Amino acid sequence: MAPDFSDRSDFDDAERGFVATLEPLKITDAEGRIVFDLSGYEFLDGDCPDTVDPGLFRQSRLCVKNGLFEVVEGIYQIRGFDLSNMTLVEGDTGVIVIDPLVSVECAAAGLALYRKHRGERPVTGVIYTHSHGDHFGGVLGVLPDGAGDVPILAPAGFMAEAVSENVYAGIAMNRRGNYMYGVTLPVGPQGHVGAGLGLQGSTGQVSLLAPTLDVTYTGQTETLDGVPIVFQITPGTEAPSEMNFHFPRHRALCMAENATHTLHNLLTLRGAQVRDPRMWSHYLDEAIELFADASDVVFASHHWPTWGTDNLVRFVSQQRDLYIYLHDQTVRRMNQGMTGVEIAEEMTLPPALEEAWHARGYYGSVSHNVKAIYQRYLGWFDGHPSSLWQHPPTALAHRYVQVIGGIDAVVEHGRRFSDEGDLRFAAELLKHAVFADPDHAPAREALAEVYTRLGHGSENATWRGFYLTGAKELREGITAPELDLGGGMAAALSVEQLFDTLAIRVDGLRAAGESLCIDWHFTEPDLTIRTMLSNGALIRTRDPRSVATKVDLSLTLTKSQLLGLLAGGDLDAVTTDGDETALRRLFGLLDEPSPAFAIVTP
C-alpha cells in the first residue's frame, strides 16, 4: 500500500504562515566560503525524474520550502536554513531561541531574517531540545558574546551525551555522516535530492555553550522572559537526553525530534547508541495525555507543524503506534528464533501506518530499525557459530574471489546478477572483488554502477546518500569532510571531558611500556587532575588522595591554558615543576584521528 499522492494537506501546512525568506538562500562564513546553499534544487519544482523515488521526491519538495514562518501568534520558525528548524518564541522583552541549527552562520542568518520582520529583539533565552549537534551547533550565532546572563535550558545529561556523540566518536560519525547525508554529491536528480529529515545540513562553524539550567523531571515549569513553559523529559528516545515541552498560553506543543514527518532512526547509519522504541512510544503517549487537550498546534525541530487538536492527536498517536509496533513485532519474531536480517526482510507495517505519509522511511527505515531493535536486545551476534570468528573484510574477500575463480569471474557474475535485477547480491559479490583488488578498475566501476542504481531506487534519503556516495568515491576517490565537530565545541567541555578526549587517542601498544604521571593543578576551575599511563591506558583521577610513587611533572594552569596546550601551544605561561619533557612524551603517544578513512575500499 502507498499513501495518496493527491493529498495536499502537508503542502498546505508547510506553506502556512510564510512571512519571508532570503533570495537567494546562500549563506557564507567570514572568509566567504559557502556553508549553505539552496541553489540547484529548482528541479524539485518539476516532475519526478526516474532517478528519484517518488515518495522521496515529494518529501524533498516539502523540505525545500524555506524562510520565516508564523506558527501561532508569538511563535515563529526558521525552516529550510539548515537540516533542522530554529524556533523563536517572543517574550516580554526579547525572543527565546529553540535549537539554533547546525552552524553559527546559519543561525545568525535566520535570526537576522526574524529581526528584519519582527524587530530587533534581544535573545533572552535558549533551549536545547536534545543532545544532537544540529540542535545546538549554531548557538554562538544567536549569542555571539556568550551566554552572559541569558539562561540556556537543556534536558538533564545533555553535556555528557553531546560530548559522547559529537566529540569522542565525532570523527567516525562525521565521516559516515558524509555518506548518510550525501554531503559530497552534486545537487540534482542524479545526486543529492534531500536528506529526508530536511533538505541538507550546513558546513559552517559548530559551537556549544553549556546549559545553565537542567530540566530534570516531567512537569517542571520554567518561565523565560515572561513565557511559562511546561517540560516533559524523554530520555532514551530520539536522543539519550531529550525533552518535549508545552506553551500553555500559546496552546502549542513542541515535540523536539520525537515526532517528525518521517519514520525516524532507532540506529542512525552514521552510528549512535541504539534508541529504545518502547520508551519512545511511551513518551509519545504521555505527551498526548499531558498536553493534547490544551494544544492547537504541534511543531518539532524538523519539518512543518500540524494544526488542529484532532489532527495533532492523530499524528502523534500514529507515530506512537509506529515505534511500538516495530518493537513488539521484532521481539516477537526474535523469540521465535529469527535473526535481525530475517525479521527485517519480512516486516510489514499495518495498513493505516503504511498509508500515512509521516510514517514512511525517508530517514529511518523499517529494515535498519528492525535490525537495531535486534541489536539492542541481542547484540551483533546472530547466534550462528560461524559468525563468531569471521575473517575481516579483506581476508574474506580474497577467499571468496579464490573460490569463485578469480576476480574477473567475480566481476562477470556480479554484472550478471545486476542485469537480472538482483542488485543486492550483485553488490555483495562486487564488494568482495573490490576488497580483494581495490585497483581493479572493472570491479570498481561495476560496483559503482550497482550502487548508483540502488541509490536511484531508494525511498530512504540516507540509503540513497550511502549508495551514491559509495559510487562517487569508487569513481573519484575520497573527499575529506568539511565540517569540524570537535574544534568549535572544545571550550564548552569540562576539564575532565578534555582529558577523556586525550585518553581515546592514546596508542595503547606504544604506550604499554611507558610509566608516566602528571599532576594538573587548575586554578580555574579549582581542581586537580592526575593523569597516569598504566598498561597503555591513560588513567584520569580527580583530586587524588593517594600519593603517587613518582610524579614526573606538575603543572599549574587554567582551563584556557589547557586548551592552548591541546591546540599545540607551549608551556611559557604555565607554572611547571619537574620534567617538562614528560608532556612531550605523553603527546607523542597520541594518534591523530583519520577524518577521511576508507569505507567502500579496504
mmCIF file of N, CA and C in Angstrom, residues 218 230 232 244 246 253 255 281-295 309 312-313 316-317 320:
data_model
loop_
_atom_site.group_PDB
_atom_site.id
_atom_site.type_symbol
_atom_site.label_atom_id
_atom_site.label_comp_id
_atom_site.label_asym_id
_atom_site.label_seq_id
_atom_site.Cartn_x
_atom_site.Cartn_y
_atom_site.Cartn_z
ATOM 1 N N THR A 218 9.520 15.588 34.531
ATOM 2 C CA THR A 218 8.312 15.939 33.802
ATOM 3 C C THR A 218 7.382 16.733 34.711
ATOM 4 N N VAL A 230 6.054 24.287 30.194
ATOM 5 C CA VAL A 230 5.934 23.054 30.967
ATOM 6 C C VAL A 230 6.695 21.952 30.230
ATOM 7 N N GLN A 232 8.467 18.046 29.582
ATOM 8 C CA GLN A 232 8.336 16.592 29.691
ATOM 9 C C GLN A 232 9.679 15.987 29.303
ATOM 10 N N ASN A 244 10.372 17.107 25.461
ATOM 11 C CA ASN A 244 9.283 17.837 24.832
ATOM 12 C C ASN A 244 8.852 18.949 25.784
ATOM 13 N N HIS A 246 5.603 22.274 26.461
ATOM 14 C CA HIS A 246 4.307 22.856 26.094
ATOM 15 C C HIS A 246 4.271 24.329 26.479
ATOM 16 N N LEU A 253 2.536 22.813 21.300
ATOM 17 C CA LEU A 253 3.323 21.709 21.826
ATOM 18 C C LEU A 253 4.552 21.495 20.952
ATOM 19 N N MET A 255 7.550 19.012 20.096
ATOM 20 C CA MET A 255 7.886 17.598 20.238
ATOM 21 C C MET A 255 9.361 17.317 19.946
ATOM 22 N N SER A 281 7.793 5.244 22.318
ATOM 23 C CA SER A 281 6.336 5.162 22.175
ATOM 24 C C SER A 281 5.636 5.601 23.459
ATOM 25 N N HIS A 282 6.173 5.171 24.604
ATOM 26 C CA HIS A 282 5.585 5.546 25.891
ATOM 27 C C HIS A 282 5.549 7.056 26.065
ATOM 28 N N TYR A 283 6.633 7.731 25.732
ATOM 29 C CA TYR A 283 6.690 9.184 25.925
ATOM 30 C C TYR A 283 5.780 9.926 24.938
ATOM 31 N N LEU A 284 5.609 9.367 23.741
ATOM 32 C CA LEU A 284 4.642 9.964 22.826
ATOM 33 C C LEU A 284 3.231 9.848 23.380
ATOM 34 N N ASP A 285 2.912 8.697 23.940
ATOM 35 C CA ASP A 285 1.595 8.516 24.554
ATOM 36 C C ASP A 285 1.419 9.471 25.744
ATOM 37 N N GLU A 286 2.467 9.609 26.548
ATOM 38 C CA GLU A 286 2.405 10.512 27.693
ATOM 39 C C GLU A 286 2.198 11.957 27.246
ATOM 40 N N ALA A 287 2.837 12.345 26.129
ATOM 41 C CA ALA A 287 2.666 13.712 25.623
ATOM 42 C C ALA A 287 1.215 13.977 25.236
ATOM 43 N N ILE A 288 0.582 12.987 24.627
ATOM 44 C CA ILE A 288 -0.838 13.134 24.286
ATOM 45 C C ILE A 288 -1.660 13.329 25.558
ATOM 46 N N GLU A 289 -1.411 12.496 26.558
ATOM 47 C CA GLU A 289 -2.156 12.590 27.818
ATOM 48 C C GLU A 289 -1.936 13.929 28.507
ATOM 49 N N LEU A 290 -0.704 14.416 28.492
ATOM 50 C CA LEU A 290 -0.381 15.633 29.233
ATOM 51 C C LEU A 290 -0.843 16.905 28.532
ATOM 52 N N PHE A 291 -0.713 16.931 27.193
ATOM 53 C CA PHE A 291 -0.785 18.231 26.524
ATOM 54 C C PHE A 291 -1.802 18.340 25.384
ATOM 55 N N ALA A 292 -2.308 17.237 24.860
ATOM 56 C CA ALA A 292 -3.089 17.316 23.620
ATOM 57 C C ALA A 292 -4.335 18.184 23.772
ATOM 58 N N ASP A 293 -5.074 18.013 24.842
ATOM 59 C CA ASP A 293 -6.318 18.755 25.007
ATOM 60 C C ASP A 293 -6.093 20.258 25.132
ATOM 61 N N ALA A 294 -4.884 20.633 25.520
ATOM 62 C CA ALA A 294 -4.561 22.050 25.694
ATOM 63 C C ALA A 294 -3.737 22.591 24.538
ATOM 64 N N SER A 295 -3.757 21.893 23.389
ATOM 65 C CA SER A 295 -2.915 22.284 22.257
ATOM 66 C C SER A 295 -3.731 22.421 20.979
ATOM 67 N N THR A 309 -6.430 20.193 17.014
ATOM 68 C CA THR A 309 -6.251 19.185 18.070
ATOM 69 C C THR A 309 -6.451 17.769 17.545
ATOM 70 N N LEU A 312 -3.434 16.794 15.348
ATOM 71 C CA LEU A 312 -2.180 16.555 16.062
ATOM 72 C C LEU A 312 -2.249 15.269 16.888
ATOM 73 N N VAL A 313 -3.432 14.959 17.421
ATOM 74 C CA VAL A 313 -3.570 13.698 18.154
ATOM 75 C C VAL A 313 -3.396 12.513 17.205
ATOM 76 N N VAL A 316 0.491 12.336 16.314
ATOM 77 C CA VAL A 316 1.364 11.842 17.388
ATOM 78 C C VAL A 316 1.014 10.404 17.751
ATOM 79 N N SER A 317 -0.271 10.045 17.723
ATOM 80 C CA SER A 317 -0.647 8.673 18.075
ATOM 81 C C SER A 317 -0.183 7.678 17.017
ATOM 82 N N ARG A 320 3.393 7.189 17.685
ATOM 83 C CA ARG A 320 3.477 6.305 18.859
ATOM 84 C C ARG A 320 3.312 4.844 18.447
#
